[in-house]
CSV table of C-alpha atoms in Angstrom, one decimal:
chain,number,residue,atom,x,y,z
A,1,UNK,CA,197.5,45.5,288.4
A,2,UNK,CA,200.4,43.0,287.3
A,3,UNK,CA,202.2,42.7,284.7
A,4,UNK,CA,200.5,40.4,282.9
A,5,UNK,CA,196.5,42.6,282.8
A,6,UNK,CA,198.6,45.9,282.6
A,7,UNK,CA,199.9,44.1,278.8
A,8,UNK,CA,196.4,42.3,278.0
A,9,UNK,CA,194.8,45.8,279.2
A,10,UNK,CA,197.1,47.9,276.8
A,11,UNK,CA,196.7,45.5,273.9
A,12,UNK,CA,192.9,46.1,274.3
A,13,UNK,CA,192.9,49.6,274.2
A,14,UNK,CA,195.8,49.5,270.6
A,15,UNK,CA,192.7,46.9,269.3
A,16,UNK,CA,190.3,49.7,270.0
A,17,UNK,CA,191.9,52.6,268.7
A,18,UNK,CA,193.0,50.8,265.5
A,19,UNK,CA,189.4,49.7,264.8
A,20,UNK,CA,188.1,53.6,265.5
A,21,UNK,CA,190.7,54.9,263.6
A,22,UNK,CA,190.1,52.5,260.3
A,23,UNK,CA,186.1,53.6,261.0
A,24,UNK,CA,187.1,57.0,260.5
A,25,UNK,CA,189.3,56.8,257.2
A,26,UNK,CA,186.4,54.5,255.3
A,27,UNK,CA,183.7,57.1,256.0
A,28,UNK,CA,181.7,54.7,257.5
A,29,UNK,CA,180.9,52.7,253.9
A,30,UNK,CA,181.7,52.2,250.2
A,31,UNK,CA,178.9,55.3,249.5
A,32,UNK,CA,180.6,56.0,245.7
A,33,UNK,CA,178.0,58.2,244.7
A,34,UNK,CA,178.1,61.6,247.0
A,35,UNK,CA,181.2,63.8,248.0
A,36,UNK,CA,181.5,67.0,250.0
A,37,UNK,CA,181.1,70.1,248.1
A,38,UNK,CA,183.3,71.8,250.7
A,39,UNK,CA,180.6,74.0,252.7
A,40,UNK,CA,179.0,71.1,254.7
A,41,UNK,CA,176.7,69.6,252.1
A,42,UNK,CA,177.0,66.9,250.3
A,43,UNK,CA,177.1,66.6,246.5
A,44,UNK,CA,175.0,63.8,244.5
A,45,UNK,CA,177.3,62.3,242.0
A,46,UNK,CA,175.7,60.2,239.3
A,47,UNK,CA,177.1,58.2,236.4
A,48,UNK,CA,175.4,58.8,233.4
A,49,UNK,CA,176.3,55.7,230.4
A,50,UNK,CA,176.0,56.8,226.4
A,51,UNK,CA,177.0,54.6,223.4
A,52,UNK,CA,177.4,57.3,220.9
A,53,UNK,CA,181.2,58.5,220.5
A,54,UNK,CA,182.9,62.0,221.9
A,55,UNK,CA,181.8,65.2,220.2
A,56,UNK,CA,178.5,63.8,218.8
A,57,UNK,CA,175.3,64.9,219.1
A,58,UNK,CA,173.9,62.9,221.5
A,59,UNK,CA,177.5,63.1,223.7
A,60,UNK,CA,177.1,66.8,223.1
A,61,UNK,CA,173.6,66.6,224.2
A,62,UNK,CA,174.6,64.5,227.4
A,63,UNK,CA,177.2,67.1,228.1
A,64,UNK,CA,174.5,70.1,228.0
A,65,UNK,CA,172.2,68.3,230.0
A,66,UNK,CA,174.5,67.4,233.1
A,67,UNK,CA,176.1,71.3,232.8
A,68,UNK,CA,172.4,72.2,233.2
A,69,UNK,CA,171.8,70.2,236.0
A,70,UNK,CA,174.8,70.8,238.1
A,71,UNK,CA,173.9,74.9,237.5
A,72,UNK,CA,170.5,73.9,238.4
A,73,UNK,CA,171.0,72.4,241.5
A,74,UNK,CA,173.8,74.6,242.4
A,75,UNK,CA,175.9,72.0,242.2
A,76,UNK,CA,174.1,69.6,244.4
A,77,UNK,CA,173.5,66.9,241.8
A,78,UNK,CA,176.7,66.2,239.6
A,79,UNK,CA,176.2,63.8,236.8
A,80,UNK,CA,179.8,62.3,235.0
A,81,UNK,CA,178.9,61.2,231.5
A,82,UNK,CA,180.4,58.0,230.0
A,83,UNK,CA,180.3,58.3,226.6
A,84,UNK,CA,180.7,55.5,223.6
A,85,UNK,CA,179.4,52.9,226.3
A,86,UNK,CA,182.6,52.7,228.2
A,87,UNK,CA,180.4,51.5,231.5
A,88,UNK,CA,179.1,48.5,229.0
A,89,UNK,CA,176.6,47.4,226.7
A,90,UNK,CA,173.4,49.4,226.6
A,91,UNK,CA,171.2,46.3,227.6
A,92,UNK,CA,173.5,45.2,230.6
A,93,UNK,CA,173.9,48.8,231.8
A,94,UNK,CA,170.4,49.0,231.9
A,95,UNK,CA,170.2,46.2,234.3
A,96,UNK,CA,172.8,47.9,236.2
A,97,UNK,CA,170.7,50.8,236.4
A,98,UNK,CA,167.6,49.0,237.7
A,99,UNK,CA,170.0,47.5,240.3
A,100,UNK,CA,171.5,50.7,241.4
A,101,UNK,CA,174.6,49.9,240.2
A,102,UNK,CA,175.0,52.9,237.8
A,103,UNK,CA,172.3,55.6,237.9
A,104,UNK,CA,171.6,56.9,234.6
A,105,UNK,CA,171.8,56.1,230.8
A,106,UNK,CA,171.0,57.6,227.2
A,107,UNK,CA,170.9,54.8,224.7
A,108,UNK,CA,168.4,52.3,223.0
A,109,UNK,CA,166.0,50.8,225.7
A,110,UNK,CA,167.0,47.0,226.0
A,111,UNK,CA,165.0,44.2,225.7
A,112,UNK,CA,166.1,41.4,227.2
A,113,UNK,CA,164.3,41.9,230.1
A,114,UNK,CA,161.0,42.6,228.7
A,115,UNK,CA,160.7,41.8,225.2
A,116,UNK,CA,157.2,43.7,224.7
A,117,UNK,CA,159.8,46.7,224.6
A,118,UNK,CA,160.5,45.8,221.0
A,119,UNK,CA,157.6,47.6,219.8
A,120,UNK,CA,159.4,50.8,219.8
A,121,UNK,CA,161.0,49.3,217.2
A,122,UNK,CA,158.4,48.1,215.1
A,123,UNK,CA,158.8,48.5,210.8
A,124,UNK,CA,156.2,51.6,210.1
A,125,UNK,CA,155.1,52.1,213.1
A,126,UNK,CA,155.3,56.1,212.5
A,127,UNK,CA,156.2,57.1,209.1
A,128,UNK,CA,157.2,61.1,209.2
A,129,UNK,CA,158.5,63.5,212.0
A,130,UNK,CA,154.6,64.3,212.8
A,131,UNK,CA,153.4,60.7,213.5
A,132,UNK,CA,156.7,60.1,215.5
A,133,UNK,CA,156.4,63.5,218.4
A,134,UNK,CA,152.3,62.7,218.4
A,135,UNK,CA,153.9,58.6,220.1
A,136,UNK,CA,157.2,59.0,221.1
A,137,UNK,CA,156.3,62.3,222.7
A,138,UNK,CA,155.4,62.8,226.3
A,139,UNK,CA,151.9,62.1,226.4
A,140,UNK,CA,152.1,59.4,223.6
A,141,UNK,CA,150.8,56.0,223.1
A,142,UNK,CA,154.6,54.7,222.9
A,143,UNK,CA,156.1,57.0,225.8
A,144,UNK,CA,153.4,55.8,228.6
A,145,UNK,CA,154.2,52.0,227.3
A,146,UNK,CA,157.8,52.2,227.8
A,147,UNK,CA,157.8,54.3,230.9
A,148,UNK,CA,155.2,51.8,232.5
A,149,UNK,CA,157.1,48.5,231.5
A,150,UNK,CA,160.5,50.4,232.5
A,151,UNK,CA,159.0,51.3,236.0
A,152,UNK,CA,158.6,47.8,236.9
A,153,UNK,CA,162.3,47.4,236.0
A,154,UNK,CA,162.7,49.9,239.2
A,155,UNK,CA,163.5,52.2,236.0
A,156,UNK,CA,162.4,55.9,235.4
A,157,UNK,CA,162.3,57.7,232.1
A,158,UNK,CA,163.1,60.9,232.5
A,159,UNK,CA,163.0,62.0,228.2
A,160,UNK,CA,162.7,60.8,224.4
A,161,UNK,CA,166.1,61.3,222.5
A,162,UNK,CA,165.5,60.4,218.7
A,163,UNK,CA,167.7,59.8,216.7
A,164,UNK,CA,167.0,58.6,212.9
A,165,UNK,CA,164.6,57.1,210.7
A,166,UNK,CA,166.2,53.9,209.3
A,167,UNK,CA,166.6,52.9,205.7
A,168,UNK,CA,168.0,50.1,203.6
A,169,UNK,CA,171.8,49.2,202.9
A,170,UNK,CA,172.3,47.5,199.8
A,171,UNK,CA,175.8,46.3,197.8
A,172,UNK,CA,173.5,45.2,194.7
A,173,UNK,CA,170.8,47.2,192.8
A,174,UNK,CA,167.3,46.4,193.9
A,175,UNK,CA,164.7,45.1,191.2
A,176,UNK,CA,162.4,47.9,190.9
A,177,UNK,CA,162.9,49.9,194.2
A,178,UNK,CA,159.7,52.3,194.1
A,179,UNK,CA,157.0,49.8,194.2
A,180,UNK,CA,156.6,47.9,197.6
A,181,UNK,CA,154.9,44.8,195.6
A,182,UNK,CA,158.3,44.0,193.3
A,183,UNK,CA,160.6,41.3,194.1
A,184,UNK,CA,164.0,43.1,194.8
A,185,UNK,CA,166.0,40.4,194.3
A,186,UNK,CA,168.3,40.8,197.3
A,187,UNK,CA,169.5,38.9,200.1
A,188,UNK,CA,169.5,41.4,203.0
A,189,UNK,CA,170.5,40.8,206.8
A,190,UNK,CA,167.4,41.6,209.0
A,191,UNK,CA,167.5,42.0,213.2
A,192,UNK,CA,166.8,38.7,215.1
A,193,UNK,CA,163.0,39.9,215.3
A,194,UNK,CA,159.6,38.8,213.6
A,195,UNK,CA,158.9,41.9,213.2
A,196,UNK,CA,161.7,42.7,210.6
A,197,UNK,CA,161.8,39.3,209.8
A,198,UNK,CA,158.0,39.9,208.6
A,199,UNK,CA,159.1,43.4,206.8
A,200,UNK,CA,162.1,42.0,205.0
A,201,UNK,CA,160.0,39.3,203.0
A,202,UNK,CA,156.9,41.5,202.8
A,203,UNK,CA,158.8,44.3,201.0
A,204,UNK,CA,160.4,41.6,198.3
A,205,UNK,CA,163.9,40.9,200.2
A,206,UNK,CA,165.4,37.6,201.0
A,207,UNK,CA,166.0,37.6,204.5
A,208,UNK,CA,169.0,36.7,206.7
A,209,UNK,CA,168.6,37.2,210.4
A,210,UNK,CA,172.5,38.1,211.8
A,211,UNK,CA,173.9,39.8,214.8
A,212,UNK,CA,174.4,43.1,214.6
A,213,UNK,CA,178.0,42.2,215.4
A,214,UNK,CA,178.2,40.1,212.1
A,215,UNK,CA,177.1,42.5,209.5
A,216,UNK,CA,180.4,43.7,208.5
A,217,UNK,CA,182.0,40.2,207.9
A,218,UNK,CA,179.0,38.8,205.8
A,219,UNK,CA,179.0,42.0,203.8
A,220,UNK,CA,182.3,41.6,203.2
A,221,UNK,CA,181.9,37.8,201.7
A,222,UNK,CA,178.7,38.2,200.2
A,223,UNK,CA,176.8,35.9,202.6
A,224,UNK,CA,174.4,39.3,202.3
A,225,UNK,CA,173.9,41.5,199.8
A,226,UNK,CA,172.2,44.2,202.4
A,227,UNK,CA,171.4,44.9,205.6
A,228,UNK,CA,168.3,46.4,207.1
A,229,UNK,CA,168.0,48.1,211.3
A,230,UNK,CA,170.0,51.1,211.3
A,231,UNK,CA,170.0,54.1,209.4
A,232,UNK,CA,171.9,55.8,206.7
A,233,UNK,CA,174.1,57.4,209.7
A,234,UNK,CA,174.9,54.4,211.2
A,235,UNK,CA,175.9,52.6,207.7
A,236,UNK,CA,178.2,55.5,207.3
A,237,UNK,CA,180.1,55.4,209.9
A,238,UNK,CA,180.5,51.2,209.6
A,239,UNK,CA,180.1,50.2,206.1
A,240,UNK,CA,180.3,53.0,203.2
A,241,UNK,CA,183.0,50.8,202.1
A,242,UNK,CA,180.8,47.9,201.6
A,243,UNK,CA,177.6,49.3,199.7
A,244,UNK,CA,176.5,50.8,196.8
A,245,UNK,CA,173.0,52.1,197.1
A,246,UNK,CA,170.3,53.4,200.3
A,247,UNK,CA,166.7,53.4,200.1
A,248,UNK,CA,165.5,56.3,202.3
A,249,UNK,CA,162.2,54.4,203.1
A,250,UNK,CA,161.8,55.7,206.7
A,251,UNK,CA,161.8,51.5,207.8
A,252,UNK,CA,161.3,52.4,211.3
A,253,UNK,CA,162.1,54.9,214.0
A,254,UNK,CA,165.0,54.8,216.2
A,255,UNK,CA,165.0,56.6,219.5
A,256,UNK,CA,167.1,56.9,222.7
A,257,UNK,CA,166.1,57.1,226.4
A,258,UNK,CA,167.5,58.7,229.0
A,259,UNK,CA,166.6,56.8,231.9
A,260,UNK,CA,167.7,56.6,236.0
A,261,UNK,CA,167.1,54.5,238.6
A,262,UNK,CA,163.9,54.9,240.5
A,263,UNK,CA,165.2,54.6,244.0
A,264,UNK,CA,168.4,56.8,243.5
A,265,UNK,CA,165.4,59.5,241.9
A,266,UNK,CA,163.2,59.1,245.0
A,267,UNK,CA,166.0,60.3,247.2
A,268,UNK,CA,166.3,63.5,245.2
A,269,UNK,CA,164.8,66.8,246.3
A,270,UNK,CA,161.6,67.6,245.1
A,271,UNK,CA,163.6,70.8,244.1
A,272,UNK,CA,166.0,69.1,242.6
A,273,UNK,CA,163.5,66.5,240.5
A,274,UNK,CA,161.7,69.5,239.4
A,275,UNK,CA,164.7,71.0,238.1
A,276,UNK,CA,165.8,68.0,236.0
A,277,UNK,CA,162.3,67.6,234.8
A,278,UNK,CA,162.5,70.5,233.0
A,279,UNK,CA,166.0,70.1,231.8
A,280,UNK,CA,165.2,66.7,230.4
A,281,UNK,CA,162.1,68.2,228.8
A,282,UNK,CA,164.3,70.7,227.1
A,283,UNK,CA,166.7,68.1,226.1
A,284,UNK,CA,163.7,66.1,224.3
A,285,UNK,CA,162.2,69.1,222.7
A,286,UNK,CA,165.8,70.2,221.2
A,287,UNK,CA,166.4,66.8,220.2
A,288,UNK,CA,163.2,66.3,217.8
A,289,UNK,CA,164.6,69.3,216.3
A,290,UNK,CA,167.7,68.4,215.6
A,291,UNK,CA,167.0,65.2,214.5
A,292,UNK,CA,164.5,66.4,212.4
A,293,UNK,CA,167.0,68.9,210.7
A,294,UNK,CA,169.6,66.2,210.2
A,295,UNK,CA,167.4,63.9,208.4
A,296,UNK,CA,168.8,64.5,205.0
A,297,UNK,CA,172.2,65.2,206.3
A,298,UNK,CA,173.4,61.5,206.3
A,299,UNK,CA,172.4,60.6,203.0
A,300,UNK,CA,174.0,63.9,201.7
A,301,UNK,CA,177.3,62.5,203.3
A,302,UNK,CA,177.1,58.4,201.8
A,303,UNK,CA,176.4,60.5,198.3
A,304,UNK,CA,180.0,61.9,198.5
A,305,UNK,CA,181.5,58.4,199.0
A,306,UNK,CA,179.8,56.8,195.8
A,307,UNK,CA,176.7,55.4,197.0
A,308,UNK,CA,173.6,56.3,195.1
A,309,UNK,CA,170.4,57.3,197.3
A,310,UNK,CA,167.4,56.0,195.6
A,311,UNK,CA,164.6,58.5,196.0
A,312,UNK,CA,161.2,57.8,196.7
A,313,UNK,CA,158.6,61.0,196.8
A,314,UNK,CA,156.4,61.1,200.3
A,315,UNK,CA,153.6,58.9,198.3
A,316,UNK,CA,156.0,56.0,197.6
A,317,UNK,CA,157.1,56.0,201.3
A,318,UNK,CA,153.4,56.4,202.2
A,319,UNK,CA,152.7,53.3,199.9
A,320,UNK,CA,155.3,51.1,201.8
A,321,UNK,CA,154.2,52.2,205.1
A,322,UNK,CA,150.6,51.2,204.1
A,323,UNK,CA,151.5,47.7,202.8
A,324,UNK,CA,153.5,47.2,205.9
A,325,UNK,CA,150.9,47.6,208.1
A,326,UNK,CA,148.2,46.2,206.4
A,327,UNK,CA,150.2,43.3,205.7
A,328,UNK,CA,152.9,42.7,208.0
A,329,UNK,CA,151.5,44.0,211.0
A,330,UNK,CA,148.5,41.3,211.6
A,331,UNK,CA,151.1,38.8,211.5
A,332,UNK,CA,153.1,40.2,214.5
A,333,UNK,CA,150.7,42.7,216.6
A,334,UNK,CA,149.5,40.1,218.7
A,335,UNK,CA,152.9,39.8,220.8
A,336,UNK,CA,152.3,43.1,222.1
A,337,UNK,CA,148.7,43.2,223.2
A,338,UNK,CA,146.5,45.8,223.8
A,339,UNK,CA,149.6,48.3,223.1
A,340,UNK,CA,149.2,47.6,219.1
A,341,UNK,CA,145.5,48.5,218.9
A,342,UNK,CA,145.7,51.6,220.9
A,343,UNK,CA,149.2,52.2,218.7
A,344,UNK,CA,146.6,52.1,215.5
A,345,UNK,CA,143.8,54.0,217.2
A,346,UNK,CA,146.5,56.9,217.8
A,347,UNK,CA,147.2,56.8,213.9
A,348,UNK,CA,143.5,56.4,212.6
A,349,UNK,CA,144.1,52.6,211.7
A,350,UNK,CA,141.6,50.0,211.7
């Protein structure tokens, strides 16, 4: 061989091994989701998105539930938790999720996607803890709706996680706030949605539809005298500052959803999907519970800083439920089709 091949021959083989050897220290891919649990199998590893702070209930919650799971599976599926969306905004993660890009998430279900998804949302749709586990539950009008639009998002849901009842935040004293029919004389900020945009002026309010993101500045100025959406938690924690009265009315009911991708889930084994069935089904059951026995807690905490909770018995509540939806409700079912009429079959509404 001369000198020449012998040189083109070893520069070859350098080529070669370089290659094998850069083969070998990638692992073969950019697989970010499963690591060796150190006896030859290989451990799951999900990412689980939450937009409540640390040490709250839901993060406490999320915590419980991926403990559970890891024991479950003997440690064959670990899921990290992201609390206080650090992976992003709920609606974006959720079309990471349905992309594979992240697996799982506990939050509001988004609706840019699929705007029917609003009516889990929708102003007294249930009205007590009874009417909201008989839809929301598993089995319930609401449940099958979302889990069917969510599985053509390539989405599963895997449990119900409620959270409050919303109410009213006001910085001026409503006109005659037990009877639905009076003019309250208050400009309040409603959600960019008919639905609340329908409520708001049904119930006597001027509205103002704002960004959720805005509420604090035109509170602040006066451009709104109120806001409507959230619940007495929420105002709380982000404007006790700002108001000086809550109505308690039970507006609408606010739930989270713990959700996962449907192809990372079909890879799963059936062991493994049973086992997080049940842990999710526990995490639903605990979670009507608590939310339930927190329901008064809220208000108990905005009384202490200075703001006056207007009460209203379980008739007045009934008596805005029943205006809203014989009012308010023929003027916005029809964007969600068939779902609204078996919604009011569920609850005995013609």
């Amino acid at each position: 061989m001369t000198k020449r091949k012998r040189s083109s021959f070893m520069l070859f083989m350098v080529t070669i091994s370089i290659i094998v050897l850069l083969s070998a220290c990638s692992g073969g891919g950019n697989d970010t989701t499963s690591s060796s649990k150190g006896d030859g199998e290989d451990q799951l590893v999900w990412k689980l998105n939450h937009i409540r702070p640390n040490d709250t209930r839901t993060d406490i919650s999320a915590k419980k539930f991926a403990e559970d799971v890891e024991a479950s599976t003997e440690g064959r599926l670990k899921i990290e938790i992201y609390p206080n969306a650090e992976l992003g905004d709920y609606q974006l993660v959720q079309e990471s999720i349905s992309m594979g890009e992240i697996e799982m998430q506990l939050a509001s279900v988004g609706t840019n996607v699929d705007p029917t998804l609003q009516v889990a949302v929708v102003p007294y749709l249930v009205s007590d803890w009874e009417e909201a586990k008989k839809l929301y539950g598993k089995g319930g009008v609401i449940n099958d709706y979302i889990s069917t639009q969510l599985e053509k998002q390539n989405i599963k849901l895997l449990a119900v996680y409620p959270q409050y009842f919303g109410s009213v935040f006001l910085a001026k004293e409503p006109n005659d706030p037990q009877n639905p029919d009076s003019k309250k004389n208050v400009k309040i900020r409603v959600p960019g949605m008919k639905s609340f945009e329908e409520f708001g002026k049904g119930l006597g309010f001027t509205v103002t539809p704002l960004p959720a993101s805005e509420i604090f500045t035109a509170l602040q100025t006066g451009v709104i005298e109120g806001t409507v959406g959230g619940g007495t938690e929420l105002y709380y924690n982000e404007y006790r500052e700002l108001g000086k009265y809550v109505m308690p009315l039970r507006t609408h009911f606010e739930a989270h959803y713990l959700t996962v991708n449907q192809d990372v889930w079909n890879k799963l084994a059936d062991k493994d999907q049973e086992s997080v069935l049940e842990i999710a089904a526990s995490l639903e059951e605990s979670a009507f519970k608590q939310a339930e026995e927190e329901d008064l807690k809220y208000d108990e905490l905005i009384e202490k800083e200075g703001i006056e909770v207007i009460d209203f018995t379980e008739e007045e509540i009934k008596a805005y439920a029943n205006k809203v939806r014989k009012e308010v409700w023929p003027k916005i079912e029809g964007q969600y089709g068939d779902t609204f009429q078996e919604i009011k079959k569920e609850l005995g509404i013609n």
